[in-house]
Amino acid sequence: MSSQRWCLVQFVENNRAEPSIGVLADGKVGRAPQSLSGRTLLEVFDRWEEFTPLLQNLRLSALEVVPDADLVAPLTYPRKILCAGANYYGHAQEMGTQRPDPDGEPFFFLKPPTTTVVSAHDDVRLPDDADVDWEAELAVVIGTGGRDIDERTALEHVAGYTVANDLSARGRFPRKDAVLPPFGWDWFQHKAFDGSCPLGPGIVPSWQIDDPHDLTLRLTVNGEIKQEASTADMVITVPRLIAAASRVLTLEPGDVILTGTPAGVGMPHQTFLHVGDLVVTEIDGIGRLENRMVAS
C-alpha cells in the first residue's frame, strides 16, 4: 500500500458526459483500477466492503495518468446530505448562543443533494438579495450504512472524508410572514438553494485519517483568512453524530454528514459574499475547494 495520501475523485475527459473514477495524488489524476471502470463513486460505496481491500493495496505508480482530467463533484449524488448545526464552540460563541452541551442531541438539517452539490472548482450562482455566507466544514461519507449504529463502532461505517462549504442564505432565514413563531425560521430557503454545497475535490479513505478531530480547517475570501480552526473544537464528535443520525433514519452508503463550522463566518459582522468573490475552503490533509461567486 502506498504511504502517500490520496483521494478518490470523479472526472470527465474528451467532453464525455459520464464521469470516470480516478485517484488524485500529488496534483495528478490517475485512472482507477479496471475493476472500478464504468462505475460511479456512489456505486463503489454501495459495495464498499468488497472494494476496500483493493483500495488499501493500491499502487499509485501503476495507475495511468490522465493529463486532461476535468474533476467533477466526487459524489453524483449522495442519497442524503445531513448537516449538523451549532457544532463548534467558537461558532456558537460568535453567534451569541449559549455554550452547547457536548452531551446533548445534535441539531440536523438537510440539503437536497442533486441541486446543491457542485465540484471543487465550479462557479456558484449567488441568489439575489440573499446575504450569502460561508461555512467551511469537514464532511463525512458513509461507506457501510445502518440503523441505530453504536457510537463505539460508528467510525467503522465511515468510508472517507471530504471538504464542504455549507453556503447559507442568511437574508432568507427569518420569515416576517410566519403564521406562528415555530415557523419564523426558514431552513429551506436558508440552506437549500442551488449550488449551496461545494464538495470535494475527492474523498480521502478513512484509513488515511488517524483522527477526524485533529484537522485544521481554513477558509479565505479573496485571499483574506476568514476561518481557521481545528476540528478539535467540535462539540459533538463524528461517532456521536453518526449514531444520533442513525437513530432517526437509516444511513445509506454514500450519505454525507456535514459536521458543522468553526468561528469566522460573516453573519456576526454582516459581511457577505458578492459577485466575483473567490472562496477557498481547505482542510489540511483532505483537500481544497476554489469556488467563484457569479451572478444568478
PDB file of N, CA and C in Angstrom, residues 15 18 46 58 72 84 91 99 111 124 129 138 166 169 172 176 187 197 227 231 234 246 262 264 282-283:
ATOM      1  N   ASN A  15     -14.629  15.667 -23.321  1.00  0.00           N
ATOM      2  CA  ASN A  15     -16.021  16.144 -23.426  1.00  0.00           C
ATOM      3  C   ASN A  15     -17.060  15.046 -23.212  1.00  0.00           C
ATOM      4  N   GLU A  18     -20.340  11.243 -19.048  1.00  0.00           N
ATOM      5  CA  GLU A  18     -20.331  10.332 -17.907  1.00  0.00           C
ATOM      6  C   GLU A  18     -18.986  10.389 -17.190  1.00  0.00           C
ATOM      7  N   ASP A  46     -21.630   1.629  -2.521  1.00  0.00           N
ATOM      8  CA  ASP A  46     -22.656   0.598  -2.345  1.00  0.00           C
ATOM      9  C   ASP A  46     -22.039  -0.776  -2.105  1.00  0.00           C
ATOM     10  N   LEU A  58      -3.661  -0.285  -3.078  1.00  0.00           N
ATOM     11  CA  LEU A  58      -3.475   0.437  -4.331  1.00  0.00           C
ATOM     12  C   LEU A  58      -2.014   0.852  -4.521  1.00  0.00           C
ATOM     13  N   VAL A  72     -15.028  16.610 -11.490  1.00  0.00           N
ATOM     14  CA  VAL A  72     -16.412  16.974 -11.211  1.00  0.00           C
ATOM     15  C   VAL A  72     -16.673  16.637  -9.743  1.00  0.00           C
ATOM     16  N   ALA A  84     -24.957  19.178  10.487  1.00  0.00           N
ATOM     17  CA  ALA A  84     -25.029  19.447  11.920  1.00  0.00           C
ATOM     18  C   ALA A  84     -24.872  20.946  12.163  1.00  0.00           C
ATOM     19  N   HIS A  91     -17.990  28.885  17.043  1.00  0.00           N
ATOM     20  CA  HIS A  91     -19.074  29.405  16.205  1.00  0.00           C
ATOM     21  C   HIS A  91     -20.286  29.762  17.050  1.00  0.00           C
ATOM     22  N   ARG A  99     -23.475  28.234  25.462  1.00  0.00           N
ATOM     23  CA  ARG A  99     -22.471  27.230  25.175  1.00  0.00           C
ATOM     24  C   ARG A  99     -23.140  25.881  24.946  1.00  0.00           C
ATOM     25  N   LYS A 111     -29.826  19.191   3.150  1.00  0.00           N
ATOM     26  CA  LYS A 111     -29.671  19.866   1.873  1.00  0.00           C
ATOM     27  C   LYS A 111     -30.075  18.883   0.773  1.00  0.00           C
ATOM     28  N   VAL A 124     -20.415  29.361  -8.354  1.00  0.00           N
ATOM     29  CA  VAL A 124     -21.664  29.295  -7.595  1.00  0.00           C
ATOM     30  C   VAL A 124     -22.477  30.540  -7.926  1.00  0.00           C
ATOM     31  N   ASP A 129     -30.272  39.166  -3.500  1.00  0.00           N
ATOM     32  CA  ASP A 129     -30.701  39.698  -2.198  1.00  0.00           C
ATOM     33  C   ASP A 129     -30.813  38.625  -1.120  1.00  0.00           C
ATOM     34  N   LEU A 138     -15.890  19.916   7.646  1.00  0.00           N
ATOM     35  CA  LEU A 138     -15.448  18.559   7.380  1.00  0.00           C
ATOM     36  C   LEU A 138     -16.686  17.727   7.062  1.00  0.00           C
ATOM     37  N   ASP A 166     -20.785  24.872   3.431  1.00  0.00           N
ATOM     38  CA  ASP A 166     -22.234  24.962   3.625  1.00  0.00           C
ATOM     39  C   ASP A 166     -22.660  26.422   3.423  1.00  0.00           C
ATOM     40  N   ALA A 169     -27.933  31.233   2.908  1.00  0.00           N
ATOM     41  CA  ALA A 169     -28.601  32.483   2.522  1.00  0.00           C
ATOM     42  C   ALA A 169     -29.211  33.112   3.765  1.00  0.00           C
ATOM     43  N   ARG A 172     -32.566  35.057   3.794  1.00  0.00           N
ATOM     44  CA  ARG A 172     -33.808  34.324   3.595  1.00  0.00           C
ATOM     45  C   ARG A 172     -34.242  33.553   4.839  1.00  0.00           C
ATOM     46  N   LYS A 176     -40.876  37.061   8.072  1.00  0.00           N
ATOM     47  CA  LYS A 176     -41.742  38.065   8.699  1.00  0.00           C
ATOM     48  C   LYS A 176     -43.213  37.688   8.604  1.00  0.00           C
ATOM     49  N   TRP A 187     -35.536  27.225   7.225  1.00  0.00           N
ATOM     50  CA  TRP A 187     -34.329  26.460   6.941  1.00  0.00           C
ATOM     51  C   TRP A 187     -34.247  26.044   5.469  1.00  0.00           C
ATOM     52  N   CYS A 197     -23.698  23.670  -1.858  1.00  0.00           N
ATOM     53  CA  CYS A 197     -22.854  22.675  -1.187  1.00  0.00           C
ATOM     54  C   CYS A 197     -21.660  22.284  -2.052  1.00  0.00           C
ATOM     55  N   GLN A 227     -11.821  31.953   8.272  1.00  0.00           N
ATOM     56  CA  GLN A 227     -11.930  30.867   9.238  1.00  0.00           C
ATOM     57  C   GLN A 227     -10.628  30.084   9.277  1.00  0.00           C
ATOM     58  N   THR A 231     -10.667  20.908  14.057  1.00  0.00           N
ATOM     59  CA  THR A 231     -11.864  20.106  14.293  1.00  0.00           C
ATOM     60  C   THR A 231     -11.955  19.651  15.755  1.00  0.00           C
ATOM     61  N   MET A 234     -14.929  20.830  17.789  1.00  0.00           N
ATOM     62  CA  MET A 234     -16.254  20.270  17.527  1.00  0.00           C
ATOM     63  C   MET A 234     -16.937  19.903  18.847  1.00  0.00           C
ATOM     64  N   SER A 246     -28.415   8.007  12.896  1.00  0.00           N
ATOM     65  CA  SER A 246     -28.926   6.670  12.582  1.00  0.00           C
ATOM     66  C   SER A 246     -30.070   6.244  13.489  1.00  0.00           C
ATOM     67  N   PRO A 262     -16.573  26.136  12.161  1.00  0.00           N
ATOM     68  CA  PRO A 262     -15.970  26.870  13.269  1.00  0.00           C
ATOM     69  C   PRO A 262     -16.272  28.367  13.203  1.00  0.00           C
ATOM     70  N   GLY A 264     -15.826  32.363  12.537  1.00  0.00           N
ATOM     71  CA  GLY A 264     -15.285  33.112  11.420  1.00  0.00           C
ATOM     72  C   GLY A 264     -16.245  33.327  10.276  1.00  0.00           C
ATOM     73  N   GLU A 282     -10.416  24.834   2.630  1.00  0.00           N
ATOM     74  CA  GLU A 282      -9.483  23.712   2.660  1.00  0.00           C
ATOM     75  C   GLU A 282      -9.384  23.087   4.041  1.00  0.00           C
ATOM     76  N   ILE A 283      -9.063  21.819   4.032  1.00  0.00           N
ATOM     77  CA  ILE A 283      -8.786  21.082   5.261  1.00  0.00           C
ATOM     78  C   ILE A 283      -7.469  20.371   5.053  1.00  0.00           C
TER      79      ILE A 283
END
